[in-house]
Amino acid sequence: QVQLVESGGGLVQAGGSLRLSCAASGSISRFGVIEWSRQAPGNEREWVAQIIGGDAINYADGLGGRFVISKDNAKNMMYLQMNNLKPEDTAVYYCHGVVAENGNYKHYWGQGTQVTVSS
């Protein structure tokens, strides 16, 4: 059973930075898609950034200039560097991976890490 565990959240002032980490219990290379999503109070979960295959990277509109997604296959880790944080970035951030298994797509989610940005 694959597990994803996020860390690195916390309280930061507007304009500050945080780096979130996602540790995979097995090889992170097995994920065809691995990504970060977030959910703010009262809002639906929204996609933030993703890595497809080995190296194709996509960001949600407006975030690519402040957020950087990366992964380290040797360490089975994925990261989200968040710069110039804004109060509207406050949310629980989730690591999400998709694996193709036996003709189906299996989704794995971490438990989330809270990011709070104060104004």
mmCIF file of C-alpha atoms in Angstrom:
data_model
loop_
_atom_site.group_PDB
_atom_site.id
_atom_site.type_symbol
_atom_site.label_atom_id
_atom_site.label_comp_id
_atom_site.label_asym_id
_atom_site.label_seq_id
_atom_site.Cartn_x
_atom_site.Cartn_y
_atom_site.Cartn_z
ATOM 1 C CA GLN A 1 0.000 0.000 0.000
ATOM 2 C CA VAL A 2 1.441 3.306 -1.077
ATOM 3 C CA GLN A 3 1.413 6.135 1.411
ATOM 4 C CA LEU A 4 1.979 9.828 0.835
ATOM 5 C CA VAL A 5 2.897 12.019 3.786
ATOM 6 C CA GLU A 6 3.049 15.802 3.591
ATOM 7 C CA SER A 7 5.064 18.083 5.827
ATOM 8 C CA GLY A 8 6.337 21.618 5.907
ATOM 9 C CA GLY A 9 3.156 23.571 6.495
ATOM 10 C CA GLY A 10 2.875 26.291 9.067
ATOM 11 C CA LEU A 11 2.098 29.914 9.786
ATOM 12 C CA VAL A 12 3.845 32.550 7.704
ATOM 13 C CA GLN A 13 3.370 36.241 7.086
ATOM 14 C CA ALA A 14 2.266 37.528 3.713
ATOM 15 C CA GLY A 15 5.252 37.788 1.407
ATOM 16 C CA GLY A 16 7.012 34.898 3.084
ATOM 17 C CA SER A 17 7.946 31.476 1.763
ATOM 18 C CA LEU A 18 7.365 27.862 2.671
ATOM 19 C CA ARG A 19 8.517 24.600 1.174
ATOM 20 C CA LEU A 20 6.144 21.687 1.403
ATOM 21 C CA SER A 21 7.390 18.131 1.150
ATOM 22 C CA CYS A 22 5.609 14.928 0.188
ATOM 23 C CA ALA A 23 7.246 11.639 1.090
ATOM 24 C CA ALA A 24 6.189 8.511 -0.786
ATOM 25 C CA SER A 25 6.454 5.160 0.977
ATOM 26 C CA GLY A 26 7.573 3.485 -2.238
ATOM 27 C CA SER A 27 9.090 4.623 -5.470
ATOM 28 C CA ILE A 28 7.715 8.015 -6.439
ATOM 29 C CA SER A 29 8.608 7.199 -10.018
ATOM 30 C CA ARG A 30 5.675 4.788 -10.199
ATOM 31 C CA PHE A 31 3.240 7.700 -10.253
ATOM 32 C CA GLY A 32 2.236 8.704 -13.726
ATOM 33 C CA VAL A 33 0.940 11.946 -12.276
ATOM 34 C CA ILE A 34 1.887 13.450 -8.973
ATOM 35 C CA GLU A 35 0.549 16.785 -7.860
ATOM 36 C CA TRP A 36 -0.357 19.243 -5.148
ATOM 37 C CA SER A 37 -3.898 20.303 -4.423
ATOM 38 C CA ARG A 38 -5.307 22.571 -1.743
ATOM 39 C CA GLN A 39 -8.551 23.190 0.029
ATOM 40 C CA ALA A 40 -9.438 26.410 1.783
ATOM 41 C CA PRO A 41 -12.215 26.561 4.381
ATOM 42 C CA GLY A 42 -15.596 26.583 2.689
ATOM 43 C CA ASN A 43 -14.085 25.934 -0.729
ATOM 44 C CA GLU A 44 -13.733 22.903 -2.925
ATOM 45 C CA ARG A 45 -10.364 21.256 -3.308
ATOM 46 C CA GLU A 46 -8.422 22.786 -6.173
ATOM 47 C CA TRP A 47 -5.452 21.640 -8.136
ATOM 48 C CA VAL A 48 -2.237 23.652 -7.685
ATOM 49 C CA ALA A 49 0.587 22.053 -9.649
ATOM 50 C CA GLN A 50 1.500 18.727 -11.189
ATOM 51 C CA ILE A 51 4.278 16.656 -12.677
ATOM 52 C CA ILE A 52 3.174 14.311 -15.450
ATOM 53 C CA GLY A 53 5.396 11.425 -16.423
ATOM 54 C CA GLY A 54 8.994 12.214 -15.778
ATOM 55 C CA ASP A 55 9.153 15.916 -16.252
ATOM 56 C CA ALA A 56 6.115 17.694 -17.716
ATOM 57 C CA ILE A 57 5.080 20.389 -15.249
ATOM 58 C CA ASN A 58 1.861 22.344 -15.098
ATOM 59 C CA TYR A 59 0.589 25.008 -12.745
ATOM 60 C CA ALA A 60 -2.847 26.355 -12.022
ATOM 61 C CA ASP A 61 -3.433 29.779 -13.509
ATOM 62 C CA GLY A 62 -1.635 32.503 -11.634
ATOM 63 C CA LEU A 63 0.520 30.264 -9.460
ATOM 64 C CA GLY A 64 3.405 29.421 -11.749
ATOM 65 C CA GLY A 65 5.159 32.650 -10.994
ATOM 66 C CA ARG A 66 5.191 32.058 -7.223
ATOM 67 C CA PHE A 67 5.099 28.278 -6.798
ATOM 68 C CA VAL A 68 7.638 25.727 -7.981
ATOM 69 C CA ILE A 69 6.929 21.995 -7.998
ATOM 70 C CA SER A 70 9.755 19.496 -8.107
ATOM 71 C CA LYS A 71 10.550 15.924 -7.200
ATOM 72 C CA ASP A 72 13.564 13.872 -6.254
ATOM 73 C CA ASN A 73 13.222 10.310 -7.490
ATOM 74 C CA ALA A 74 16.229 9.129 -5.522
ATOM 75 C CA LYS A 75 14.634 10.280 -2.259
ATOM 76 C CA ASN A 76 11.045 9.463 -3.274
ATOM 77 C CA MET A 77 10.074 13.023 -2.454
ATOM 78 C CA MET A 78 8.027 15.757 -4.067
ATOM 79 C CA TYR A 79 8.207 19.398 -3.116
ATOM 80 C CA LEU A 80 6.276 22.616 -3.490
ATOM 81 C CA GLN A 81 8.266 25.790 -3.008
ATOM 82 C CA MET A 82 5.854 28.627 -2.329
ATOM 83 C CA ASN A 83 7.116 32.186 -2.510
ATOM 84 C CA ASN A 84 5.507 35.571 -1.964
ATOM 85 C CA LEU A 85 2.672 33.919 -0.121
ATOM 86 C CA LYS A 86 -0.676 35.667 0.124
ATOM 87 C CA PRO A 87 -3.506 35.290 2.644
ATOM 88 C CA GLU A 88 -5.592 33.644 -0.082
ATOM 89 C CA ASP A 89 -3.036 30.840 -0.218
ATOM 90 C CA THR A 90 -4.236 29.745 3.216
ATOM 91 C CA ALA A 91 -5.464 26.169 2.863
ATOM 92 C CA VAL A 92 -4.744 22.557 3.622
ATOM 93 C CA TYR A 93 -2.311 21.330 0.976
ATOM 94 C CA TYR A 94 -2.517 17.747 -0.206
ATOM 95 C CA CYS A 95 -0.158 15.498 -2.088
ATOM 96 C CA HIS A 96 -1.925 13.359 -4.683
ATOM 97 C CA GLY A 97 -0.543 10.611 -6.869
ATOM 98 C CA VAL A 98 -2.079 8.524 -9.651
ATOM 99 C CA VAL A 99 -0.820 5.085 -10.573
ATOM 100 C CA ALA A 100 -1.948 2.929 -13.491
ATOM 101 C CA GLU A 101 -2.509 -0.592 -12.168
ATOM 102 C CA ASN A 102 -4.120 -3.499 -13.994
ATOM 103 C CA GLY A 103 -5.910 -1.251 -16.442
ATOM 104 C CA ASN A 104 -7.232 1.058 -13.753
ATOM 105 C CA TYR A 105 -6.070 4.314 -12.238
ATOM 106 C CA LYS A 106 -5.520 4.275 -8.514
ATOM 107 C CA HIS A 107 -5.460 7.528 -6.592
ATOM 108 C CA TYR A 108 -3.445 8.105 -3.456
ATOM 109 C CA TRP A 109 -3.795 11.098 -1.144
ATOM 110 C CA GLY A 110 -1.823 12.303 1.790
ATOM 111 C CA GLN A 111 -3.426 13.565 4.968
ATOM 112 C CA GLY A 112 -2.675 17.196 4.201
ATOM 113 C CA THR A 113 -0.588 19.923 5.773
ATOM 114 C CA GLN A 114 -1.996 23.245 6.909
ATOM 115 C CA VAL A 115 -0.628 26.468 5.461
ATOM 116 C CA THR A 116 -1.768 29.709 7.064
ATOM 117 C CA VAL A 117 -0.715 33.069 5.663
ATOM 118 C CA SER A 118 -1.332 36.085 7.859
ATOM 119 C CA SER A 119 -1.774 39.573 6.461
#
